[in-house]
Amino acid sequence: IRVTVLGEVTTPGTYNVSSLSTALNALYLTGGPNELGSFRQIQVVRKNKTVANLDLYELLMNGTLNSDIRLQDNDIIQVGVYKKRVEIKGNVKRPGLYELLDNETMSNVLNYAGGFTDNAYTDRLKLLGLTAKERRIVDVRSTDYGTYIPKNGDEITADMLLARFENMVVISGPVFRPGQYSLDQNKTLLQLIKSAEGLTGEAFTGR
């Protein structure tokens, strides 16, 4: 059968494919969407009617593509220009550019990026956005990840945890085990000295 692939793909044109081919097979022959092409809204047009809408993120993220369809002779596959794309970088597992649908939130972006790394600061994301005249910065808290909807061109950054401890005390000098200890488990100086296995013989115990 002959199918035509139009729009923002690497090599648009008319292709001869097997009658068992699907829309995904035809897209593979074209090299896929180019840098302007949409991965989320790819239409299969048959006799001037849209019979399927493909979302390639189903395949790329989950390994499935429920919206794929078997092609018929003279089908047209139309790949449009992306509408919304954001960049996420910093301490996430898969930093990069991601295309979003209109109703997708910051939680979706994090999911596409594989989530936070082990040393990421997860309570807040820094977002650099665009207005009609200039840039703006927004702090998105973790409580808003499921409701905040990014805009096209937003640049999201996940910071790293601070290199400090919230509950650490240090004991040094003539004790058997000097070093770092938990403040939660050593509320008093005496408890801390006991945790350090006590004082050595040369310790000055008067102060």
mmCIF file of C-alpha atoms in Angstrom:
data_model
loop_
_atom_site.group_PDB
_atom_site.id
_atom_site.type_symbol
_atom_site.label_atom_id
_atom_site.label_comp_id
_atom_site.label_asym_id
_atom_site.label_seq_id
_atom_site.Cartn_x
_atom_site.Cartn_y
_atom_site.Cartn_z
ATOM 1 C CA ILE A 1 0.000 0.000 0.000
ATOM 2 C CA ARG A 2 1.033 3.646 -0.441
ATOM 3 C CA VAL A 3 0.918 6.075 2.469
ATOM 4 C CA THR A 4 1.936 9.712 2.679
ATOM 5 C CA VAL A 5 3.715 11.244 5.652
ATOM 6 C CA LEU A 6 3.531 15.037 5.821
ATOM 7 C CA GLY A 7 4.597 17.804 8.163
ATOM 8 C CA GLU A 8 7.493 18.036 10.580
ATOM 9 C CA VAL A 9 9.300 14.756 9.942
ATOM 10 C CA THR A 10 12.892 14.200 8.853
ATOM 11 C CA THR A 11 12.048 12.934 5.356
ATOM 12 C CA PRO A 12 8.390 13.563 4.403
ATOM 13 C CA GLY A 13 6.968 11.916 1.316
ATOM 14 C CA THR A 14 5.022 8.966 -0.065
ATOM 15 C CA TYR A 15 6.111 5.478 0.949
ATOM 16 C CA ASN A 16 5.277 1.962 -0.172
ATOM 17 C CA VAL A 17 4.729 -0.190 2.918
ATOM 18 C CA SER A 18 3.359 -3.616 3.745
ATOM 19 C CA SER A 19 -0.402 -3.890 4.152
ATOM 20 C CA LEU A 20 0.306 -5.092 7.709
ATOM 21 C CA SER A 21 2.177 -1.901 8.605
ATOM 22 C CA THR A 22 1.039 0.464 11.313
ATOM 23 C CA ALA A 23 1.405 4.226 11.599
ATOM 24 C CA LEU A 24 4.458 3.717 13.812
ATOM 25 C CA ASN A 25 6.155 1.648 11.082
ATOM 26 C CA ALA A 26 5.622 4.432 8.553
ATOM 27 C CA LEU A 27 6.964 7.052 10.959
ATOM 28 C CA TYR A 28 10.070 4.922 11.450
ATOM 29 C CA LEU A 29 10.743 5.021 7.704
ATOM 30 C CA THR A 30 10.678 8.831 7.712
ATOM 31 C CA GLY A 31 13.169 9.143 10.567
ATOM 32 C CA GLY A 32 10.498 10.365 12.976
ATOM 33 C CA PRO A 33 9.565 13.912 13.966
ATOM 34 C CA ASN A 34 12.229 16.570 13.396
ATOM 35 C CA GLU A 35 13.259 19.217 15.954
ATOM 36 C CA LEU A 36 10.001 21.118 15.416
ATOM 37 C CA GLY A 37 7.739 18.081 15.165
ATOM 38 C CA SER A 38 5.217 16.997 17.773
ATOM 39 C CA PHE A 39 5.639 13.621 19.451
ATOM 40 C CA ARG A 40 2.298 13.918 21.242
ATOM 41 C CA GLN A 41 -0.275 14.727 18.550
ATOM 42 C CA ILE A 42 0.254 12.791 15.321
ATOM 43 C CA GLN A 43 -2.839 12.348 13.167
ATOM 44 C CA VAL A 44 -3.738 9.526 10.817
ATOM 45 C CA VAL A 45 -6.134 10.849 8.156
ATOM 46 C CA ARG A 46 -8.228 8.461 6.078
ATOM 47 C CA LYS A 47 -10.660 9.738 3.440
ATOM 48 C CA ASN A 48 -10.474 13.256 4.889
ATOM 49 C CA LYS A 49 -11.292 12.058 8.410
ATOM 50 C CA THR A 50 -8.937 11.727 11.377
ATOM 51 C CA VAL A 51 -9.072 8.076 12.445
ATOM 52 C CA ALA A 52 -6.281 8.060 15.047
ATOM 53 C CA ASN A 53 -4.183 10.390 17.187
ATOM 54 C CA LEU A 54 -0.814 8.985 18.198
ATOM 55 C CA ASP A 55 1.068 9.955 21.346
ATOM 56 C CA LEU A 56 4.607 8.610 21.022
ATOM 57 C CA TYR A 57 5.306 9.292 24.709
ATOM 58 C CA GLU A 58 3.188 6.201 25.433
ATOM 59 C CA LEU A 59 5.848 4.179 23.643
ATOM 60 C CA LEU A 60 8.909 6.124 24.793
ATOM 61 C CA MET A 61 7.928 6.237 28.469
ATOM 62 C CA ASN A 62 5.806 3.104 28.978
ATOM 63 C CA GLY A 63 6.715 0.762 26.129
ATOM 64 C CA THR A 64 3.133 0.655 24.822
ATOM 65 C CA LEU A 65 1.265 2.506 22.084
ATOM 66 C CA ASN A 66 -2.453 1.864 22.395
ATOM 67 C CA SER A 67 -3.256 4.565 19.855
ATOM 68 C CA ASP A 68 -1.308 2.891 17.000
ATOM 69 C CA ILE A 69 -3.421 1.843 14.004
ATOM 70 C CA ARG A 70 -2.985 -0.434 10.977
ATOM 71 C CA LEU A 71 -2.667 1.573 7.776
ATOM 72 C CA GLN A 72 -4.768 1.365 4.624
ATOM 73 C CA ASP A 73 -3.975 2.432 1.079
ATOM 74 C CA ASN A 74 -3.731 6.224 0.606
ATOM 75 C CA ASP A 75 -3.679 7.004 4.325
ATOM 76 C CA ILE A 76 -2.031 10.279 5.330
ATOM 77 C CA ILE A 77 0.042 10.717 8.483
ATOM 78 C CA GLN A 78 0.276 14.346 9.563
ATOM 79 C CA VAL A 79 2.929 15.474 12.063
ATOM 80 C CA GLY A 80 2.350 19.037 13.241
ATOM 81 C CA VAL A 81 4.551 21.523 15.086
ATOM 82 C CA TYR A 82 4.844 21.075 18.849
ATOM 83 C CA LYS A 83 2.735 23.487 20.935
ATOM 84 C CA LYS A 84 4.353 23.315 24.364
ATOM 85 C CA ARG A 85 7.840 22.205 25.284
ATOM 86 C CA VAL A 86 9.758 22.707 28.519
ATOM 87 C CA GLU A 87 13.290 21.963 29.647
ATOM 88 C CA ILE A 88 14.144 20.361 32.969
ATOM 89 C CA LYS A 89 17.723 20.146 34.194
ATOM 90 C CA GLY A 90 19.722 19.731 37.336
ATOM 91 C CA ASN A 91 19.220 16.860 39.750
ATOM 92 C CA VAL A 92 16.747 14.708 37.823
ATOM 93 C CA LYS A 93 17.506 11.330 36.263
ATOM 94 C CA ARG A 94 16.731 12.259 32.631
ATOM 95 C CA PRO A 95 17.281 15.997 32.125
ATOM 96 C CA GLY A 96 16.200 17.317 28.729
ATOM 97 C CA LEU A 97 13.398 18.803 26.637
ATOM 98 C CA TYR A 98 9.898 17.408 27.053
ATOM 99 C CA GLU A 99 6.724 18.101 25.113
ATOM 100 C CA LEU A 100 3.593 18.608 27.180
ATOM 101 C CA LEU A 101 -0.108 18.465 26.504
ATOM 102 C CA ASP A 102 -2.252 21.416 27.595
ATOM 103 C CA ASN A 103 -3.408 19.912 30.903
ATOM 104 C CA GLU A 104 -0.144 18.274 32.019
ATOM 105 C CA THR A 105 1.413 19.474 35.254
ATOM 106 C CA MET A 106 4.811 19.655 36.915
ATOM 107 C CA SER A 107 4.281 16.094 38.182
ATOM 108 C CA ASN A 108 4.114 14.897 34.567
ATOM 109 C CA VAL A 109 7.389 16.666 33.766
ATOM 110 C CA LEU A 110 9.062 14.983 36.750
ATOM 111 C CA ASN A 111 7.670 11.625 35.650
ATOM 112 C CA TYR A 112 9.052 12.052 32.121
ATOM 113 C CA ALA A 113 12.422 13.061 33.600
ATOM 114 C CA GLY A 114 12.547 9.868 35.672
ATOM 115 C CA GLY A 115 12.075 11.651 38.994
ATOM 116 C CA PHE A 116 14.626 13.252 41.279
ATOM 117 C CA THR A 117 18.140 11.946 41.837
ATOM 118 C CA ASP A 118 19.109 10.721 45.299
ATOM 119 C CA ASN A 119 20.773 14.016 46.314
ATOM 120 C CA ALA A 120 18.106 16.347 44.887
ATOM 121 C CA TYR A 121 16.298 19.030 46.860
ATOM 122 C CA THR A 122 12.750 17.790 46.334
ATOM 123 C CA ASP A 123 10.735 20.421 48.207
ATOM 124 C CA ARG A 124 10.999 23.084 45.496
ATOM 125 C CA LEU A 125 11.645 23.493 41.779
ATOM 126 C CA LYS A 126 12.974 26.715 40.304
ATOM 127 C CA LEU A 127 11.194 27.781 37.116
ATOM 128 C CA LEU A 128 12.422 30.432 34.687
ATOM 129 C CA GLY A 129 9.541 31.491 32.458
ATOM 130 C CA LEU A 130 8.803 34.017 29.756
ATOM 131 C CA THR A 131 6.410 36.954 29.664
ATOM 132 C CA ALA A 132 5.554 39.195 26.721
ATOM 133 C CA LYS A 133 8.467 41.519 27.587
ATOM 134 C CA GLU A 134 10.932 39.727 29.846
ATOM 135 C CA ARG A 135 11.739 36.653 31.900
ATOM 136 C CA ARG A 136 10.318 35.760 35.297
ATOM 137 C CA ILE A 137 11.224 33.318 38.049
ATOM 138 C CA VAL A 138 8.757 31.158 39.979
ATOM 139 C CA ASP A 139 9.305 28.909 42.996
ATOM 140 C CA VAL A 140 7.081 25.834 42.677
ATOM 141 C CA ARG A 141 6.658 23.982 45.970
ATOM 142 C CA SER A 142 6.196 20.220 46.197
ATOM 143 C CA THR A 143 2.586 20.686 47.327
ATOM 144 C CA ASP A 144 1.845 22.333 43.955
ATOM 145 C CA TYR A 145 3.546 19.814 41.649
ATOM 146 C CA GLY A 146 0.233 18.131 40.868
ATOM 147 C CA THR A 147 -1.590 21.359 39.976
ATOM 148 C CA TYR A 148 0.979 23.773 38.514
ATOM 149 C CA ILE A 149 0.840 23.768 34.695
ATOM 150 C CA PRO A 150 4.100 24.884 33.030
ATOM 151 C CA LYS A 151 4.045 27.129 29.974
ATOM 152 C CA ASN A 152 5.865 26.800 26.678
ATOM 153 C CA GLY A 153 9.550 27.672 26.976
ATOM 154 C CA ASP A 154 9.759 27.232 30.739
ATOM 155 C CA GLU A 155 13.149 26.181 32.093
ATOM 156 C CA ILE A 156 12.907 24.068 35.252
ATOM 157 C CA THR A 157 15.830 23.402 37.579
ATOM 158 C CA ALA A 158 16.081 20.858 40.386
ATOM 159 C CA ASP A 159 18.656 21.941 42.963
ATOM 160 C CA MET A 160 20.927 19.796 45.119
ATOM 161 C CA LEU A 161 20.620 19.185 48.840
ATOM 162 C CA LEU A 162 22.712 21.431 51.062
ATOM 163 C CA ALA A 163 25.991 19.916 52.229
ATOM 164 C CA ARG A 164 25.082 20.220 55.884
ATOM 165 C CA PHE A 165 23.236 18.232 58.550
ATOM 166 C CA GLU A 166 20.156 19.266 60.470
ATOM 167 C CA ASN A 167 20.898 17.132 63.556
ATOM 168 C CA MET A 168 24.653 16.609 63.866
ATOM 169 C CA VAL A 169 27.010 17.377 66.779
ATOM 170 C CA VAL A 170 30.768 16.778 66.788
ATOM 171 C CA ILE A 171 32.884 15.759 69.778
ATOM 172 C CA SER A 172 36.690 15.873 69.666
ATOM 173 C CA GLY A 173 39.578 15.641 72.084
ATOM 174 C CA PRO A 174 40.421 12.921 74.644
ATOM 175 C CA VAL A 175 37.442 10.603 74.120
ATOM 176 C CA PHE A 176 37.678 7.060 72.821
ATOM 177 C CA ARG A 177 35.506 7.643 69.748
ATOM 178 C CA PRO A 178 35.627 11.285 68.612
ATOM 179 C CA GLY A 179 33.541 12.241 65.599
ATOM 180 C CA GLN A 180 30.011 12.997 64.441
ATOM 181 C CA TYR A 181 26.888 12.005 66.369
ATOM 182 C CA SER A 182 23.128 12.416 66.111
ATOM 183 C CA LEU A 183 21.683 15.246 68.167
ATOM 184 C CA ASP A 184 18.359 13.390 68.339
ATOM 185 C CA GLN A 185 19.975 10.513 70.270
ATOM 186 C CA ASN A 186 22.358 12.630 72.324
ATOM 187 C CA LYS A 187 20.282 15.316 73.977
ATOM 188 C CA THR A 188 22.786 16.124 76.735
ATOM 189 C CA LEU A 189 26.559 16.428 76.984
ATOM 190 C CA LEU A 190 26.730 13.367 79.236
ATOM 191 C CA GLN A 191 24.861 11.242 76.705
ATOM 192 C CA LEU A 192 27.257 12.429 73.999
ATOM 193 C CA ILE A 193 30.317 11.505 76.067
ATOM 194 C CA LYS A 194 28.834 8.057 76.742
ATOM 195 C CA SER A 195 28.197 7.586 73.008
ATOM 196 C CA ALA A 196 31.866 8.427 72.428
ATOM 197 C CA GLU A 197 32.784 5.529 74.771
ATOM 198 C CA GLY A 198 33.775 7.914 77.585
ATOM 199 C CA LEU A 199 36.852 10.009 78.398
ATOM 200 C CA THR A 200 40.415 8.787 78.057
ATOM 201 C CA GLY A 201 42.891 8.943 80.951
ATOM 202 C CA GLU A 202 44.436 12.295 79.967
ATOM 203 C CA ALA A 203 41.101 14.137 79.902
ATOM 204 C CA PHE A 204 40.725 17.226 82.107
ATOM 205 C CA THR A 205 37.417 16.496 83.812
ATOM 206 C CA GLY A 206 36.992 19.751 85.719
ATOM 207 C CA ARG A 207 35.733 21.696 82.702
#
